Coordinates of C-alpha atoms in Angstrom, one line a residue:
Chain A
X1 CA 57.7 102.7 190.4
X2 CA 56.0 105.6 192.0
X3 CA 54.4 105.9 195.5
X4 CA 50.9 107.3 195.6
X5 CA 49.0 108.7 198.6
X6 CA 45.2 108.2 198.3
X7 CA 42.4 109.8 200.3
X8 CA 39.3 107.6 200.4
X9 CA 35.8 107.6 201.8
X10 CA 33.7 104.6 202.7
X11 CA 30.4 103.7 204.1
X12 CA 31.4 101.0 206.7
X13 CA 27.9 99.5 206.9
X14 CA 28.5 96.5 204.8
X15 CA 32.1 95.8 205.6
X16 CA 33.7 93.6 208.3
X17 CA 36.1 96.5 208.8
X18 CA 39.0 98.0 206.9
X19 CA 41.6 95.2 207.2
X20 CA 41.6 92.0 205.1
X21 CA 40.2 89.0 207.0
X22 CA 39.5 85.6 205.5
X23 CA 36.0 85.1 204.2
X24 CA 34.9 88.6 205.1
X25 CA 34.1 91.6 202.9
X26 CA 36.7 94.3 203.8
X27 CA 37.6 97.7 202.4
X28 CA 41.3 96.7 201.9
X29 CA 40.4 93.6 199.9
X30 CA 38.0 95.4 197.6
X31 CA 40.7 98.0 196.8
X32 CA 43.5 95.5 196.4
X33 CA 41.3 93.4 194.0
X34 CA 40.8 96.3 191.7
X35 CA 44.4 97.5 191.9
X36 CA 45.7 94.0 191.2
X37 CA 43.4 93.7 188.2
X38 CA 44.5 97.2 186.9
X39 CA 48.1 96.1 187.1
X40 CA 47.4 92.8 185.5
X41 CA 49.6 91.5 188.3
X42 CA 49.8 87.9 189.5
X43 CA 50.7 89.0 193.0
X44 CA 48.3 91.2 195.0
X45 CA 49.1 94.9 194.9
X46 CA 49.0 95.8 198.6
X47 CA 47.8 99.1 200.1
X48 CA 48.8 100.4 203.5
X49 CA 46.3 102.5 205.4
X50 CA 46.8 105.0 208.2
X51 CA 45.2 102.4 210.5
X52 CA 42.3 100.0 210.5
X53 CA 38.7 100.8 211.2
X54 CA 36.2 98.3 212.7
X55 CA 33.2 96.8 211.2
X56 CA 30.4 99.4 210.5
X57 CA 32.8 102.3 211.2
X58 CA 32.8 104.9 208.4
X59 CA 35.6 107.0 206.8
X60 CA 35.3 110.5 205.3
X61 CA 39.1 110.8 204.8
X62 CA 41.0 107.6 205.4
X63 CA 44.5 107.7 203.8
X64 CA 46.5 104.9 202.3
X65 CA 49.6 104.5 200.1
X66 CA 50.7 102.0 197.5
X67 CA 53.4 101.6 194.9
X68 CA 52.5 101.5 191.2
X69 CA 54.1 100.8 187.9
X70 CA 51.2 102.4 186.0
X71 CA 51.9 105.8 184.5
X72 CA 48.4 107.1 184.5
X73 CA 48.0 110.7 185.7
X74 CA 46.6 110.9 189.2
X75 CA 43.2 112.4 188.3
X76 CA 42.6 109.7 185.8
X77 CA 43.8 107.1 188.3
X78 CA 41.0 108.2 190.7
X79 CA 38.4 107.8 187.9
X80 CA 39.8 104.5 186.8
X81 CA 39.6 103.1 190.4
X82 CA 36.1 104.5 191.1
X83 CA 34.7 103.0 187.9
X84 CA 35.6 99.5 189.1
X85 CA 35.1 99.8 192.8
X86 CA 31.8 99.1 194.6
X87 CA 29.8 102.3 195.3
X88 CA 30.4 102.1 199.1
X89 CA 34.1 103.0 198.6
X90 CA 35.2 106.2 196.7
X91 CA 38.7 107.4 196.0
X92 CA 38.6 111.2 196.5
X93 CA 42.2 112.2 195.7
X94 CA 45.5 110.6 194.7
X95 CA 48.8 112.5 195.0
X96 CA 52.3 111.5 194.1
X97 CA 54.5 111.3 197.2
X98 CA 58.2 110.7 198.1
X99 CA 59.1 107.0 198.3
X100 CA 59.6 107.3 202.1
X101 CA 56.0 108.4 202.7
X102 CA 54.2 105.8 204.8
X103 CA 50.4 106.1 205.4
X104 CA 50.8 104.6 208.9
X105 CA 54.3 105.5 210.1
X106 CA 54.2 109.1 208.8
X107 CA 50.9 110.0 210.6
X108 CA 51.0 113.2 212.5
X109 CA 47.5 113.1 213.9
X110 CA 43.9 112.1 213.2
X111 CA 40.5 113.5 213.6
X112 CA 37.4 111.4 214.3
X113 CA 33.7 112.4 214.5
X114 CA 31.1 110.6 216.5
X115 CA 27.4 111.2 215.9
X116 CA 24.4 110.5 218.1
X117 CA 20.8 110.9 216.8
X118 CA 18.8 112.3 219.7
X119 CA 15.4 112.2 218.0
X120 CA 12.6 110.5 219.8
X121 CA 11.9 108.4 216.8
X122 CA 15.0 107.4 214.9
X123 CA 15.0 108.7 211.3
X124 CA 15.2 105.5 209.2
X125 CA 17.7 107.1 206.9
X126 CA 20.1 107.6 209.8
X127 CA 20.0 104.1 211.2
X128 CA 23.4 103.1 209.9
X129 CA 25.1 106.5 210.2
X130 CA 24.4 107.5 213.8
X131 CA 23.9 106.0 217.2
X132 CA 20.3 106.2 218.3
X133 CA 19.7 107.6 221.8
X134 CA 16.0 106.8 221.9
X135 CA 15.3 110.5 222.5
X136 CA 17.7 111.0 225.3
X137 CA 19.3 114.5 225.0
X138 CA 22.5 114.9 227.0
X139 CA 23.7 118.2 228.5
X140 CA 26.7 119.1 226.4
X141 CA 28.0 121.7 228.9
X142 CA 28.7 118.7 231.2
X143 CA 30.4 116.8 228.4
X144 CA 32.6 119.8 227.5
X145 CA 33.6 120.1 231.1
X146 CA 34.5 116.4 231.3
X147 CA 36.5 116.7 228.1
X148 CA 38.9 119.1 229.8
X149 CA 40.3 116.1 231.8
X150 CA 41.0 114.2 228.5
X151 CA 42.6 117.0 226.5
X152 CA 46.4 116.8 226.9
X153 CA 49.0 114.1 227.1
X154 CA 48.1 111.1 229.3
X155 CA 48.5 107.4 229.6
X156 CA 45.1 106.5 228.1
X157 CA 45.0 102.8 229.3
X158 CA 41.5 103.6 230.8
X159 CA 40.2 104.2 227.3
X160 CA 41.9 101.2 225.5
X161 CA 40.1 98.0 224.7
X162 CA 41.7 95.1 226.7
X163 CA 42.7 93.1 223.6
X164 CA 45.6 95.1 222.3
X165 CA 49.3 94.4 222.0
X166 CA 50.3 98.1 222.3
X167 CA 52.5 98.8 225.3
X168 CA 53.0 102.5 225.2
X169 CA 49.6 104.0 225.9
X170 CA 50.6 107.6 226.2
X171 CA 48.8 109.8 223.6
X172 CA 48.0 113.4 223.2
X173 CA 44.4 114.5 222.6
X174 CA 44.7 118.0 221.0
X175 CA 41.1 118.9 220.8
X176 CA 37.8 117.4 222.0
X177 CA 34.5 119.3 221.4
X178 CA 30.8 118.8 221.0
X179 CA 28.3 120.5 218.6
X180 CA 24.6 120.2 218.0
X181 CA 23.6 119.8 214.4
X182 CA 19.8 119.9 214.6
X183 CA 18.9 116.9 216.8
X184 CA 22.2 115.2 216.2
X185 CA 25.1 115.6 218.6
X186 CA 28.6 115.5 217.1
X187 CA 31.8 114.8 219.1
X188 CA 34.9 115.9 217.3
X189 CA 38.2 114.6 218.6
X190 CA 41.7 115.3 217.3
X191 CA 45.0 113.7 218.6
X192 CA 48.4 112.5 217.7
X193 CA 47.3 108.8 217.8
X194 CA 44.5 106.7 219.2
X195 CA 44.5 103.3 221.0
X196 CA 42.2 100.5 220.0
X197 CA 38.5 101.6 220.6
X198 CA 39.7 104.8 222.3
X199 CA 37.3 107.1 220.5
X200 CA 34.4 104.9 221.1
X201 CA 35.2 104.4 224.8
X202 CA 35.6 108.2 225.2
X203 CA 32.3 108.7 223.4
X204 CA 30.6 106.1 225.6
X205 CA 32.0 107.5 228.8
X206 CA 31.3 111.2 228.1
X207 CA 27.8 110.2 227.0
X208 CA 27.3 108.9 230.6
X209 CA 28.4 112.3 231.9
X210 CA 26.0 114.0 229.5
X211 CA 23.0 112.1 230.8
X212 CA 24.1 112.6 234.5
X213 CA 25.1 109.0 235.1
X214 CA 28.6 110.3 236.0
X215 CA 30.0 113.6 237.2
X216 CA 32.4 115.5 234.9
X217 CA 35.1 115.5 237.6
X218 CA 35.0 111.7 237.7
X219 CA 36.9 111.7 234.3
X220 CA 40.0 112.9 236.1
X221 CA 40.0 109.8 238.3
X222 CA 39.2 107.5 235.4
X223 CA 42.2 108.8 233.4
X224 CA 44.5 108.5 236.5
X225 CA 43.3 104.9 237.2
X226 CA 44.8 103.7 233.9
X227 CA 42.1 100.9 234.2
X228 CA 39.6 100.2 231.4
X229 CA 37.1 99.0 234.0
X230 CA 36.6 102.4 235.5
X231 CA 35.5 104.0 232.2
X232 CA 32.1 103.7 230.5
X233 CA 30.7 101.5 227.7
X234 CA 32.2 101.3 224.3
X235 CA 29.9 103.4 222.1
X236 CA 28.4 101.6 219.0
X237 CA 30.5 101.5 215.8
X238 CA 27.9 103.1 213.3
X239 CA 28.2 106.5 214.9
X240 CA 32.0 106.7 214.2
X241 CA 33.7 108.4 211.3
X242 CA 37.5 108.7 210.6
X243 CA 37.4 112.2 209.3
X244 CA 41.0 113.3 208.6
X245 CA 44.5 112.0 208.8
X246 CA 47.2 114.6 209.2
X247 CA 50.8 114.3 207.9
X248 CA 53.7 116.7 208.3
X249 CA 53.9 119.1 205.3
Chain B
X1 CA -13.4 99.5 216.5
X2 CA -11.6 102.7 215.8
X3 CA -10.0 104.0 212.6
X4 CA -6.4 105.3 212.8
X5 CA -4.4 107.5 210.4
X6 CA -0.7 106.9 210.5
X7 CA 2.2 108.9 209.1
X8 CA 5.2 106.8 208.4
X9 CA 8.7 107.2 206.9
X10 CA 10.7 104.5 205.2
X11 CA 14.1 104.0 203.5
X12 CA 13.0 102.2 200.3
X13 CA 16.5 100.8 199.6
X14 CA 15.8 97.2 200.8
X15 CA 12.1 97.0 199.7
X16 CA 10.6 95.7 196.5
X17 CA 8.2 98.7 197.0
X18 CA 5.3 99.6 199.3
X19 CA 2.7 97.1 198.1
X20 CA 2.5 93.4 199.1
X21 CA 3.9 91.1 196.4
X22 CA 4.6 87.4 196.7
X23 CA 8.1 86.4 197.9
X24 CA 9.2 90.0 198.1
X25 CA 10.0 92.2 201.1
X26 CA 7.6 95.1 201.1
X27 CA 6.7 97.9 203.4
X28 CA 3.0 96.9 203.6
X29 CA 3.8 93.3 204.5
X30 CA 6.2 94.3 207.3
X31 CA 3.6 96.6 208.8
X32 CA 0.7 94.1 208.5
X33 CA 2.8 91.3 210.1
X34 CA 3.5 93.4 213.2
X35 CA -0.1 94.7 213.4
X36 CA -1.5 91.2 213.0
X37 CA 0.8 89.9 215.8
X38 CA -0.2 92.8 218.1
X39 CA -3.9 92.0 217.5
X40 CA -3.3 88.3 218.1
X41 CA -5.4 87.9 215.0
X42 CA -5.7 84.9 212.8
X43 CA -6.6 87.1 209.8
X44 CA -4.2 89.7 208.5
X45 CA -4.9 93.2 209.8
X46 CA -4.8 95.2 206.5
X47 CA -3.5 98.7 206.1
X48 CA -4.4 101.0 203.2
X49 CA -1.8 103.6 202.0
X50 CA -2.3 106.9 200.1
X51 CA -0.8 105.0 197.2
X52 CA 2.1 102.7 196.4
X53 CA 5.7 103.6 196.0
X54 CA 8.1 101.6 193.7
X55 CA 11.2 99.6 194.7
X56 CA 13.9 101.8 196.2
X57 CA 11.6 104.9 196.4
X58 CA 11.7 106.5 199.9
X59 CA 9.0 108.0 202.0
X60 CA 9.3 110.9 204.5
X61 CA 5.5 111.2 205.1
X62 CA 3.5 108.3 203.6
X63 CA 0.0 108.1 205.1
X64 CA -2.0 105.0 205.8
X65 CA -5.2 104.0 207.7
X66 CA -6.3 100.8 209.5
X67 CA -9.0 99.7 211.8
X68 CA -8.1 98.5 215.3
X69 CA -9.8 96.8 218.2
X70 CA -6.9 97.7 220.5
X71 CA -7.5 100.5 223.0
X72 CA -3.9 101.7 223.4
X73 CA -3.5 105.5 223.4
X74 CA -2.1 106.7 220.0
X75 CA 1.4 107.8 221.4
X76 CA 2.0 104.4 222.9
X77 CA 0.7 102.8 219.7
X78 CA 3.5 104.5 217.8
X79 CA 6.1 103.2 220.2
X80 CA 4.6 99.7 220.3
X81 CA 4.8 99.4 216.5
X82 CA 8.3 100.9 216.2
X83 CA 9.7 98.5 218.8
X84 CA 8.6 95.6 216.6
X85 CA 9.2 97.0 213.1
X86 CA 12.5 96.7 211.3
X87 CA 14.6 100.0 211.5
X88 CA 13.9 101.0 207.9
X89 CA 10.3 101.7 208.6
X90 CA 9.3 104.2 211.4
X91 CA 5.8 105.3 212.4
X92 CA 6.0 109.0 213.1
X93 CA 2.5 109.8 214.2
X94 CA -0.9 108.1 214.7
X95 CA -4.2 110.0 214.9
X96 CA -7.7 108.9 215.6
X97 CA -9.9 109.7 212.6
X98 CA -13.6 109.4 211.5
X99 CA -14.5 106.0 210.2
X100 CA -15.1 107.4 206.7
X101 CA -11.5 108.6 206.5
X102 CA -9.7 106.7 203.7
X103 CA -5.9 107.1 203.2
X104 CA -6.3 106.7 199.4
X105 CA -9.7 108.1 198.5
X106 CA -9.6 111.1 200.8
X107 CA -6.3 112.4 199.4
X108 CA -6.4 116.1 198.5
X109 CA -2.8 116.3 197.2
X110 CA 0.7 115.0 197.5
X111 CA 4.2 116.4 197.5
X112 CA 7.3 114.6 196.2
X113 CA 10.9 115.5 196.3
X114 CA 13.5 114.3 193.8
X115 CA 17.2 114.6 194.6
X116 CA 20.2 114.5 192.3
X117 CA 23.8 114.4 193.6
X118 CA 25.9 116.6 191.3
X119 CA 29.3 116.0 192.9
X120 CA 32.0 114.8 190.6
X121 CA 32.7 111.9 192.9
X122 CA 29.6 110.4 194.4
X123 CA 29.6 110.6 198.2
X124 CA 29.3 106.9 199.2
X125 CA 26.8 107.8 201.9
X126 CA 24.4 109.2 199.3
X127 CA 24.4 106.3 196.9
X128 CA 21.0 105.0 197.9
X129 CA 19.5 108.3 198.6
X130 CA 20.1 110.4 195.5
X131 CA 20.6 110.0 191.8
X132 CA 24.2 110.5 190.7
X133 CA 24.9 112.8 187.8
X134 CA 28.6 112.0 187.5
X135 CA 29.4 115.6 188.1
X136 CA 27.0 117.1 185.5
X137 CA 25.5 120.3 186.9
X138 CA 22.3 121.4 185.2
X139 CA 21.1 125.0 184.7
X140 CA 18.2 125.3 187.0
X141 CA 17.0 128.5 185.3
X142 CA 16.2 126.4 182.3
X143 CA 14.5 123.8 184.4
X144 CA 12.3 126.4 186.2
X145 CA 11.3 127.9 182.8
X146 CA 10.3 124.4 181.5
X147 CA 8.4 123.8 184.7
X148 CA 6.0 126.6 183.8
X149 CA 4.5 124.4 181.0
X150 CA 3.8 121.7 183.5
X151 CA 2.2 123.7 186.3
X152 CA -1.6 123.7 185.9
X153 CA -4.3 121.3 184.9
X154 CA -3.4 119.1 181.9
X155 CA -3.8 115.6 180.5
X156 CA -0.5 114.2 181.6
X157 CA -0.4 111.1 179.3
X158 CA 3.0 112.2 178.2
X159 CA 4.4 111.7 181.7
X160 CA 2.6 108.4 182.5
X161 CA 4.3 105.0 182.2
X162 CA 2.6 102.9 179.5
X163 CA 1.7 100.0 181.8
X164 CA -1.2 101.6 183.7
X165 CA -4.9 101.0 183.8
X166 CA -5.9 104.5 184.7
X167 CA -8.1 106.2 182.1
X168 CA -8.5 109.8 183.2
X169 CA -5.0 111.3 183.0
X170 CA -6.0 114.9 183.8
X171 CA -4.2 116.1 186.9
X172 CA -3.3 119.4 188.4
X173 CA 0.4 120.2 189.2
X174 CA 0.1 123.0 191.8
X175 CA 3.8 123.7 192.3
X176 CA 7.1 122.6 190.7
X177 CA 10.3 124.2 191.8
X178 CA 14.1 123.5 192.0
X179 CA 16.5 124.3 194.8
X180 CA 20.3 123.8 195.3
X181 CA 21.3 122.2 198.6
X182 CA 25.1 122.4 198.4
X183 CA 25.9 120.1 195.4
X184 CA 22.5 118.4 195.5
X185 CA 19.7 119.5 193.4
X186 CA 16.1 119.1 194.7
X187 CA 13.0 119.2 192.6
X188 CA 9.9 119.7 194.7
X189 CA 6.5 119.0 193.1
X190 CA 3.0 119.3 194.5
X191 CA -0.2 118.3 192.9
X192 CA -3.7 116.8 193.4
X193 CA -2.6 113.4 192.1
X194 CA 0.1 111.7 190.2
X195 CA 0.0 109.1 187.4
X196 CA 2.3 106.0 187.5
X197 CA 5.9 107.1 187.3
X198 CA 4.8 110.7 186.6
X199 CA 7.2 112.4 189.0
X200 CA 10.2 110.3 187.8
X201 CA 9.4 111.0 184.1
X202 CA 9.0 114.7 184.8
X203 CA 12.4 114.6 186.7
X204 CA 14.0 112.8 183.8
X205 CA 12.6 115.2 181.2
X206 CA 13.4 118.4 183.0
X207 CA 16.9 117.0 183.7
X208 CA 17.4 116.9 179.9
X209 CA 16.3 120.5 179.7
X210 CA 18.8 121.4 182.5
X211 CA 21.7 119.9 180.6
X212 CA 20.6 121.5 177.3
X213 CA 19.6 118.3 175.6
X214 CA 16.2 119.9 175.1
X215 CA 14.8 123.4 175.0
X216 CA 12.5 124.6 177.8
X217 CA 9.8 125.4 175.2
X218 CA 9.7 121.8 174.0
X219 CA 7.9 120.9 177.2
X220 CA 4.8 122.7 176.0
X221 CA 4.7 120.4 172.9
X222 CA 5.4 117.3 174.9
X223 CA 2.4 118.0 177.2
X224 CA 0.2 118.7 174.2
X225 CA 1.3 115.5 172.4
X226 CA -0.2 113.3 175.2
X227 CA 2.4 110.7 174.1
X228 CA 4.8 109.1 176.5
X229 CA 7.4 108.7 173.7
X230 CA 7.9 112.4 173.3
X231 CA 9.1 112.9 176.9
X232 CA 12.5 112.0 178.5
X233 CA 13.8 109.0 180.4
X234 CA 12.3 107.9 183.7
X235 CA 14.6 109.1 186.4
X236 CA 16.1 106.5 188.8
X237 CA 14.0 105.5 191.8
X238 CA 16.5 106.1 194.6
X239 CA 16.3 109.9 194.2
X240 CA 12.6 110.0 194.8
X241 CA 10.9 110.8 198.2
X242 CA 7.1 110.8 198.9
X243 CA 7.3 113.8 201.2
X244 CA 3.7 114.7 202.3
X245 CA 0.2 113.6 201.7
X246 CA -2.5 116.3 202.1
X247 CA -6.1 115.6 203.2
X248 CA -8.9 118.1 203.6
X249 CA -9.1 119.5 207.2

């Protein structure tokens, strides 16, 4: 038995999310189906991801681990999986890891990217891959200023969806920045862990700062309130990408 | 009654092509449905395009014309249409034109783009928007050399799908070039008119030159043969984009 770490990318458009759910098409189920078939196993070969992603959320570098009895070299393992998987999931890399490596518990940090399309007329090719702003162009200087109140270690209850079982809501946001790529605005956020919907609530709240619905300094009070109701709307899922998952070397 | 010229873009993935066909989802039908509703008309308001595009082929700048009794200013006309249209079709611009303007008969020339993804592992986000080469990287110097035999005025029977009613197969290819955009290869072709499947057959044939299945000089004989069977395969539809339609000023 060897433990493998896999880096995968998926287009979240046609998935009900990463995690297996009855009667829904999910990333995990598609992968487990192929792995189980490859192992000619009667029991499902399970994979464990760094965390789940919601319906329509994309991944550029999701990480998962699984245990295998197959002795195929890792490069050929990648090819064998990709040949059988649907085209909206791709294995990018497989590495052999120590048996105590755990895709979820060993996580050191994650990086997400959120993309808004600020064109007046939404490019039809970007409809599933960005959040349309109907031509609104925010002031990113305001958004960068507001971001300073988020960077650091805080109780982020204000940016956590109500329906969560997590008790300790203290997390560290290590970096939070904005970049224009043509008429698309990217928010890049890196931290040691993220609460349920945290990136999308931060995106939605800082968006409101960018279009002057809120002042940058308000963010300090929102964080201090530890109350979800003080923050802005949850931004739409299709603009969100899980970009990288970091593990200790 | 005024005649309007419209420039539109569409993601061809979920269409059976541009032109109306019974029991199929087509670009033309979606547009005519919305226009007819806007005019509160019992009879269908018809639109005429510069030409059809096949299933899964995309458009960045398709052009069409139609006649309207509505007096809405052109900018608001664009918005009114986009609000009602599905998100895979967008009107980019509407201009008022002379009543003898005809989107098909007035065409002066067209430009198409064909895109191959040459990454070893196909980016899942590009699966509907490029043609995957499974990591094959052609030599574009060979493709550019072969292109010289196509540029100019020729009978292009060799690059025309068999099932066509068109008799005069003489066309002028004004420009044909290749560019790398990262790991994607773009072919850009401009001409005064294109036969059925002509761009895709040229793409498929020059691809074979690029991967050394054919010599560049063979293209001269293929053109001279006026025989479809001498040319290469028809390249897949999802890599093709109708980019611009030119009209005399």
